[in-house]
Short mmCIF file of N, CA and C in Angstrom, two decimals:
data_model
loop_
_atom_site.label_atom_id
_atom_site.label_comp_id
_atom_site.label_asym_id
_atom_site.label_seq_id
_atom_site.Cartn_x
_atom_site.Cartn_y
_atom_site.Cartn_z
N UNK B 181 93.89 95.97 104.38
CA UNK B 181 94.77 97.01 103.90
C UNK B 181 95.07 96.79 102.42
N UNK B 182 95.11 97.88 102.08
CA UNK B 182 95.40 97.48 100.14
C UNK B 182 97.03 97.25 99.84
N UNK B 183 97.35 96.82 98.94
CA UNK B 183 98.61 96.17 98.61
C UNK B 183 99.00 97.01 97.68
N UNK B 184 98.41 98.18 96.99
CA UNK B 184 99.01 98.58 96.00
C UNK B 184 98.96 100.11 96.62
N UNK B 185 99.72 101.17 95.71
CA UNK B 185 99.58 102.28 96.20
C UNK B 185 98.61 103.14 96.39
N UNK B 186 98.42 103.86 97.36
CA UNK B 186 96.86 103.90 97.68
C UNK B 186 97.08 105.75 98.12
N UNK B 187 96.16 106.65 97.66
CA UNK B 187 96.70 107.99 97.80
C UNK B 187 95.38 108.14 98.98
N UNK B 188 95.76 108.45 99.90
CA UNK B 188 94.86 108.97 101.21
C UNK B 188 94.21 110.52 101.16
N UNK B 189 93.01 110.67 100.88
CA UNK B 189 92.45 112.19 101.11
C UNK B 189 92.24 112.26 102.27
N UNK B 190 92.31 113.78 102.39
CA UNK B 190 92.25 114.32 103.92
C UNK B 190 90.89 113.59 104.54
N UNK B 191 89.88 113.91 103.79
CA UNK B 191 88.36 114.15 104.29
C UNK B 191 88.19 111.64 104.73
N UNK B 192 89.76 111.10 104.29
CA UNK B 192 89.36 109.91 104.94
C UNK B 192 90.61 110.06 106.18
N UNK B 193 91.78 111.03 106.08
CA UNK B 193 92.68 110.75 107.13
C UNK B 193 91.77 111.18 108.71
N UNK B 194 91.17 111.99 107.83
CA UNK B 194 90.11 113.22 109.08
C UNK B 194 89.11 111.72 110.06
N UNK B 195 88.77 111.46 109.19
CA UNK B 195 87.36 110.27 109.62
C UNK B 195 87.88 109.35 110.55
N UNK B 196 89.90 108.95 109.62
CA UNK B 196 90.42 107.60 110.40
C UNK B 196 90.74 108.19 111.71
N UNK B 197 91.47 109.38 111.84
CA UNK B 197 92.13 110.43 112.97
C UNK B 197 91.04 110.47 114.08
N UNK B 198 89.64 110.84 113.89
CA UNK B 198 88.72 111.16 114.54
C UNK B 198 87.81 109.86 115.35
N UNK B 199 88.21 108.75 114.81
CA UNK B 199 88.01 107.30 114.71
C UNK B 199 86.37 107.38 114.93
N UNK B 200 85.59 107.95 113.97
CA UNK B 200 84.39 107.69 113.82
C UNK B 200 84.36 106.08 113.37
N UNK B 201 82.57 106.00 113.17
CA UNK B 201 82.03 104.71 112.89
C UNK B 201 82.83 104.75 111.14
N UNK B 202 82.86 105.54 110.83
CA UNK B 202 82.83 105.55 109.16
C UNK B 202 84.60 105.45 109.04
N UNK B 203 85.58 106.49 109.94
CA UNK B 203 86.89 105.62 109.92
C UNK B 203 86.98 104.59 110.42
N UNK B 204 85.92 103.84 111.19
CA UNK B 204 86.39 102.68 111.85
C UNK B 204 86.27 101.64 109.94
N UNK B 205 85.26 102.08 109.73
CA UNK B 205 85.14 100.90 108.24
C UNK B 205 86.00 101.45 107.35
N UNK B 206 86.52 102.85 106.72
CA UNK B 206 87.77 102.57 106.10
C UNK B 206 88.92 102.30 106.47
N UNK B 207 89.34 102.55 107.60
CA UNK B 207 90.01 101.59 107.81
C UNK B 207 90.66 100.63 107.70
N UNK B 208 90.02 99.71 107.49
CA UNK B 208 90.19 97.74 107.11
C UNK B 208 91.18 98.32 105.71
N UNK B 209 90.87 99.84 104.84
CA UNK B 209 91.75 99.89 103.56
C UNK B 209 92.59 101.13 103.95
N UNK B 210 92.99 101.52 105.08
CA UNK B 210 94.08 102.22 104.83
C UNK B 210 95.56 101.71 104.76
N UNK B 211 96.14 102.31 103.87
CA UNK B 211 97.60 101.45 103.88
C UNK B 211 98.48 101.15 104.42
N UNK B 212 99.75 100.44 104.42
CA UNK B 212 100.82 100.55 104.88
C UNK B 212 101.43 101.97 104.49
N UNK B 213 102.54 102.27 105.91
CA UNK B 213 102.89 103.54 105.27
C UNK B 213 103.55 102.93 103.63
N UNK B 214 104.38 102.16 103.79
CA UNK B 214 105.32 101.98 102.23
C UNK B 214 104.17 102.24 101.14
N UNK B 215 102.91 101.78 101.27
CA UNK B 215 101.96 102.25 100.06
C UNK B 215 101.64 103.10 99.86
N UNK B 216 101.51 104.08 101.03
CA UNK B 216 100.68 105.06 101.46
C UNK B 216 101.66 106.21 100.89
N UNK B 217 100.36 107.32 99.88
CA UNK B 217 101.13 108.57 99.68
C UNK B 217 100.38 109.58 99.93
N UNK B 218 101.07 110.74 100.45
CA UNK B 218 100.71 111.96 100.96
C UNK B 218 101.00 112.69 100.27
N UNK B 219 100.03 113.42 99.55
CA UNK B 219 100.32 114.84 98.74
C UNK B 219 100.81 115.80 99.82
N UNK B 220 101.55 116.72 99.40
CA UNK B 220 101.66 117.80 100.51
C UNK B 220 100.54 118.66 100.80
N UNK B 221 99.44 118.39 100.11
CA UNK B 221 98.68 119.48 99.93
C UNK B 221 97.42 118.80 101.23
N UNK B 222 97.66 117.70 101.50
CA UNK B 222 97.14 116.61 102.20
C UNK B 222 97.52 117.06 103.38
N UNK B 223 98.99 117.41 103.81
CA UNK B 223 99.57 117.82 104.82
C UNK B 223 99.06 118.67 105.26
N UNK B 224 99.14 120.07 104.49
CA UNK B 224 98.65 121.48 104.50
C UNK B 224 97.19 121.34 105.00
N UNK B 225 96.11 120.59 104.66
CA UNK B 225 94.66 120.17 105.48
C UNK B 225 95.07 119.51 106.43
N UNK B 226 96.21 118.62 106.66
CA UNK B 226 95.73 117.88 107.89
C UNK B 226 96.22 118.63 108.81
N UNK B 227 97.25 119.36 109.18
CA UNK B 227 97.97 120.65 109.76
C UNK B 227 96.84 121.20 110.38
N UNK B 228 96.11 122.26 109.18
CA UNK B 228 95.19 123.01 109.59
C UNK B 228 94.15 122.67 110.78
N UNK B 229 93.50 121.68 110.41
CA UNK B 229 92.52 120.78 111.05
C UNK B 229 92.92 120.33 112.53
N UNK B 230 94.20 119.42 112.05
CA UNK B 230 94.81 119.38 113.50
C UNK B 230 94.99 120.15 114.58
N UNK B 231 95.27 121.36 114.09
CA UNK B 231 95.67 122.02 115.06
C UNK B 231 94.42 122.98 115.95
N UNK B 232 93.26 123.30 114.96
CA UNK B 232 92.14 123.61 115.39
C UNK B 232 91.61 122.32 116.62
N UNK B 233 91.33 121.01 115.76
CA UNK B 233 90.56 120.57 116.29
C UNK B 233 91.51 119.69 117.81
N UNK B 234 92.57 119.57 117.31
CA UNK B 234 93.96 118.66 118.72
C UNK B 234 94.69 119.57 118.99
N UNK B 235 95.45 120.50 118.60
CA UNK B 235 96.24 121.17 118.99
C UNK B 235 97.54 121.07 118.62
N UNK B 236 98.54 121.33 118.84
CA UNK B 236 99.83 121.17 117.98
C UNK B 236 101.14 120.16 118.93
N UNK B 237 100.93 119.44 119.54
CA UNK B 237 101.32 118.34 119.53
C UNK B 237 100.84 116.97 119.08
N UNK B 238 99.91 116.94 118.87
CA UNK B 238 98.86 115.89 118.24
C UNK B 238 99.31 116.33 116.80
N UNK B 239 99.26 117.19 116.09
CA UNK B 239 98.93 117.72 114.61
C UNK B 239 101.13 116.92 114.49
N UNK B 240 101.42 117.50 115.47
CA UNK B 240 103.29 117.30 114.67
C UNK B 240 102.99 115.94 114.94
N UNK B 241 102.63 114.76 115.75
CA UNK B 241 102.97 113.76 116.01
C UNK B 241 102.05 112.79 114.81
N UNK B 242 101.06 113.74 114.26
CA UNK B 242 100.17 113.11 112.64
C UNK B 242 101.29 113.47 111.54
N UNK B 243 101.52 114.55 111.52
CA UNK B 243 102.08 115.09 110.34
C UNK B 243 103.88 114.31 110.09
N UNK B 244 104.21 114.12 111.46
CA UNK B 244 105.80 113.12 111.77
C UNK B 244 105.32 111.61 111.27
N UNK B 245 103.90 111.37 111.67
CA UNK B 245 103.67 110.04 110.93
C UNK B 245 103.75 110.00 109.20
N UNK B 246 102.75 111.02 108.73
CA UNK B 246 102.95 111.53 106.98
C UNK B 246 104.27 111.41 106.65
N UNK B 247 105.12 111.72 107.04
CA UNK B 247 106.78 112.18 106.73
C UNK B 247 107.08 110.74 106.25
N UNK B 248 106.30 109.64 107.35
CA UNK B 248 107.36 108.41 107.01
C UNK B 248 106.47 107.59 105.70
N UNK B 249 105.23 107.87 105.32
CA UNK B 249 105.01 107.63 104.30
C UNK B 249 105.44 108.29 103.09
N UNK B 250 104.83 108.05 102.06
CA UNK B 250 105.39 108.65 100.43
C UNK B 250 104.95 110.16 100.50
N UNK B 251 106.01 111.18 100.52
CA UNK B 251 105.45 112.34 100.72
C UNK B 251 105.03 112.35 99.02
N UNK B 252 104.27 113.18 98.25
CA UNK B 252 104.45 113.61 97.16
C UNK B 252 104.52 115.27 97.07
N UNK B 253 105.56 115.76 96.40
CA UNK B 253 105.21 117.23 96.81
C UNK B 253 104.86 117.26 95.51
N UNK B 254 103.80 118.60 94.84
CA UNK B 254 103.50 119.39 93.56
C UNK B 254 104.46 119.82 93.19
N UNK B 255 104.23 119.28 92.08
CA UNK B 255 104.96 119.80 91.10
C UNK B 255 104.83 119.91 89.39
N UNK B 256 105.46 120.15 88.59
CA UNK B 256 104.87 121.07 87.03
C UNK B 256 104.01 119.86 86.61
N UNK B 257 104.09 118.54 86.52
CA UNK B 257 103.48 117.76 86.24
C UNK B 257 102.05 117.40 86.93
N UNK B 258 102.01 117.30 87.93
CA UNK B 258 100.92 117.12 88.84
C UNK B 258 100.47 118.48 88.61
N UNK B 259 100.72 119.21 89.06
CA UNK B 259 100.07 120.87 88.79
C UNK B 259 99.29 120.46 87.37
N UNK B 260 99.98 120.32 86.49
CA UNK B 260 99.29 120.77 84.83
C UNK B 260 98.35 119.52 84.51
N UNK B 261 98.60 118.10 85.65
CA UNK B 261 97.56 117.11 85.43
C UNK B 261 95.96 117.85 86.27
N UNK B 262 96.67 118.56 87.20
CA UNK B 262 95.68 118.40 88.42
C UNK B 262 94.65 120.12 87.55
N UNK B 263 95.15 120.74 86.79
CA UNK B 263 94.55 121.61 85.72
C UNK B 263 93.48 121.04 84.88
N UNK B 264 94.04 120.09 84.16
CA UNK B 264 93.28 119.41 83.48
C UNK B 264 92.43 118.86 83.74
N UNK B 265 92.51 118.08 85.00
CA UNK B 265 90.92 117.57 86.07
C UNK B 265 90.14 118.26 86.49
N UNK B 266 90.80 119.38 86.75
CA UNK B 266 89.88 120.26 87.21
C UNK B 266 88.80 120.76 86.23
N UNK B 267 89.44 120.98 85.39
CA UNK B 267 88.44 121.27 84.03
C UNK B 267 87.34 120.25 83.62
N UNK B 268 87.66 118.96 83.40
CA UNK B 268 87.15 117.81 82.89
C UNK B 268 86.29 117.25 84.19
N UNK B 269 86.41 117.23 85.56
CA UNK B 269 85.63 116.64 86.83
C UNK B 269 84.93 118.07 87.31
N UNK B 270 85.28 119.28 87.19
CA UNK B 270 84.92 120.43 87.66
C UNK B 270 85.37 120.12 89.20
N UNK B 271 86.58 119.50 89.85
CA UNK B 271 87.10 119.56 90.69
C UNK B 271 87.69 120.96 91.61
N UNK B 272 87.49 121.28 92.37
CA UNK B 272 88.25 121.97 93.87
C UNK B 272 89.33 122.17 93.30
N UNK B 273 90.46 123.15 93.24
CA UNK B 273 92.34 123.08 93.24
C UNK B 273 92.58 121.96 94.20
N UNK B 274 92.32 122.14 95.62
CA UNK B 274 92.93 120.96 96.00
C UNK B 274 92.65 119.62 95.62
N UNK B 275 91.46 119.50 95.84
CA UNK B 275 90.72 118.17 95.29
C UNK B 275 91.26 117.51 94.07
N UNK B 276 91.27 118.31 92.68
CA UNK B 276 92.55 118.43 91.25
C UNK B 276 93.60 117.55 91.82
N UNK B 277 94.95 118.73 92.61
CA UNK B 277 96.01 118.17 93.19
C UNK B 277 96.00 116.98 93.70
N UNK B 278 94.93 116.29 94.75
CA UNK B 278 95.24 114.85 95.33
C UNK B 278 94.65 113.96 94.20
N UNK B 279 93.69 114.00 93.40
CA UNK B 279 93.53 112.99 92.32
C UNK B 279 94.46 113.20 91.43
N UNK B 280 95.12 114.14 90.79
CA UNK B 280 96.06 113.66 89.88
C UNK B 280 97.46 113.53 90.54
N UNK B 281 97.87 113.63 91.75
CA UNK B 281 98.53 112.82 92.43
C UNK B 281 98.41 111.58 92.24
N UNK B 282 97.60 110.83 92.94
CA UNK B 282 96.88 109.42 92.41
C UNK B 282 96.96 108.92 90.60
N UNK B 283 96.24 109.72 90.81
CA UNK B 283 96.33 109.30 88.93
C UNK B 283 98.01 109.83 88.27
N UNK B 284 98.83 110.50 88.65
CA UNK B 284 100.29 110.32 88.03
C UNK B 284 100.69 109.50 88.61
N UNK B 285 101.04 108.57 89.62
CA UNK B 285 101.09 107.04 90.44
C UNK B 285 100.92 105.84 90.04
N UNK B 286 99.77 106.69 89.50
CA UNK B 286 98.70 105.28 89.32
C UNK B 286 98.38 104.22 90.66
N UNK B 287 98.12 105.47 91.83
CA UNK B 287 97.23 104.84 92.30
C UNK B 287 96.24 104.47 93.04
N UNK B 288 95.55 104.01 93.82
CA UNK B 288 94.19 104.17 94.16
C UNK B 288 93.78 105.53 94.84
N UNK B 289 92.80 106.54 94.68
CA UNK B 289 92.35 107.13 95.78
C UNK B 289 91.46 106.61 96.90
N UNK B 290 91.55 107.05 98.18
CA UNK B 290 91.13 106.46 99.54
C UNK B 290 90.28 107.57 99.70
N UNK B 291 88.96 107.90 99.69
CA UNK B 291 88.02 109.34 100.36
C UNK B 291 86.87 109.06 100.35
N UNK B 292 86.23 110.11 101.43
CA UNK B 292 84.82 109.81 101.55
C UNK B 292 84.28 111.11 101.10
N UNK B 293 85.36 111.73 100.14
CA UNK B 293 84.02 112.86 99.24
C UNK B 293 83.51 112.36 98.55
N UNK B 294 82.17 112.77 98.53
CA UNK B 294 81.40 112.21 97.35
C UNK B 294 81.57 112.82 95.54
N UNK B 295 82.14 113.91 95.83
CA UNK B 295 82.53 114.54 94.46
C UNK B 295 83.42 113.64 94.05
N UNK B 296 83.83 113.04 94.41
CA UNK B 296 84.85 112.25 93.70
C UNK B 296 83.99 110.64 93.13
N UNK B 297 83.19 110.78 93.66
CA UNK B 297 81.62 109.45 93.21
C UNK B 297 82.10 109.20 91.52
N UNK B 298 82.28 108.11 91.34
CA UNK B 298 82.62 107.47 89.86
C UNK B 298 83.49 108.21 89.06
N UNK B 299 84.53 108.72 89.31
CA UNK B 299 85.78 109.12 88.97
C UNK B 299 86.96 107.65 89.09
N UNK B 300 87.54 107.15 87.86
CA UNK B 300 88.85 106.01 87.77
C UNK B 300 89.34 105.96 88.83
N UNK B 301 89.78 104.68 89.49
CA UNK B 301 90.42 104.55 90.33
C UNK B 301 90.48 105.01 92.13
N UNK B 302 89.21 105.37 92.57
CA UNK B 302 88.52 105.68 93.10
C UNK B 302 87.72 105.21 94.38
N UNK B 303 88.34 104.91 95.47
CA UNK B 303 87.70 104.04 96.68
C UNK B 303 86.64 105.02 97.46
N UNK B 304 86.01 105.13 97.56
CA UNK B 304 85.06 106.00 98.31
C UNK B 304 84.28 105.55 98.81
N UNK B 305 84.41 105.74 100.29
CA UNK B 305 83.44 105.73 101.67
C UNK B 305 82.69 106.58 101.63
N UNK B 306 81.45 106.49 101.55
CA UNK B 306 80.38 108.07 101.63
C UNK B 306 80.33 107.89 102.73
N UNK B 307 79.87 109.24 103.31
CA UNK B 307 79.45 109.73 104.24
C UNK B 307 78.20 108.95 105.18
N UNK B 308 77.55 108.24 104.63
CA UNK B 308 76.18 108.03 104.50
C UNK B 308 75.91 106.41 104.49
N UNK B 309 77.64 105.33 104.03
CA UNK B 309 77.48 103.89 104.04
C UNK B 309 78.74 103.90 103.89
N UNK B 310 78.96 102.61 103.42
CA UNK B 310 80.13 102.25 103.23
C UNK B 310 80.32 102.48 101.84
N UNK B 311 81.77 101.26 101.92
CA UNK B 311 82.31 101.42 100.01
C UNK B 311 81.22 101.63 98.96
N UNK B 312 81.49 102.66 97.96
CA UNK B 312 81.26 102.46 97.15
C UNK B 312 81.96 101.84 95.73
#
């Protein structure tokens, strides 16, 4: 588990939730909740997902877990960072929002998108192996 603050993307909460082979290996780095921060926008995917793929007692009893970690909600700062990434990484809006989450923190992102492949600060499980 990492010791420092560690920002969780959906596309690794999805992997750990689903307990594939590939959440079974990130895993070993997901955080304590006290490290662990949740964009809201993190919420808003894991919600969605949840409730398609578990249904909505499963999705409140994920999303009641989020609560007790670091929520982060958007806001003018993160918004106008998560602008600027977007421009400079050619990032997703959401995708923007959870890295400059991370990056106003300062601190680690946890995901297995690959768009996020050699971007600062940056833990990424591909799809395809482990850490990169």
């Amino acid at each position: 588990m990492t010791a420092t603050p560690c920002v969780v993307d959906t596309s690794a909460w999805i992997e750990w939730l689903a307990d594939t082979a590939l959440g079974g290996r990130l895993g070993t780095q997901f955080p304590e909740r006290s490290q662990c921060m949740v964009p809201t926008i993190v919420q808003l995917e894991l919600s969605k997902w949840l409730m398609r793929e578990v249904g909505e007692e499963q999705a409140d009893q994920v999303i009641a877990y989020t609560q007790k970690c670091i929520v982060v909600p958007l806001d003018t700062d993160i918004a106008l960072l998560a602008a600027d990434l977007h421009r400079e990484y050619k990032l997703a809006t959401a995708d923007a929002i959870v890295y400059a989450t991370a990056r106003r923190h300062g601190a680690t992102l946890l995901t297995c998108d690959a768009h996020f492949d050699e971007l600062p600060n940056v833990l990424l499980f591909a799809k395809s192996g482990g850490a990169i």
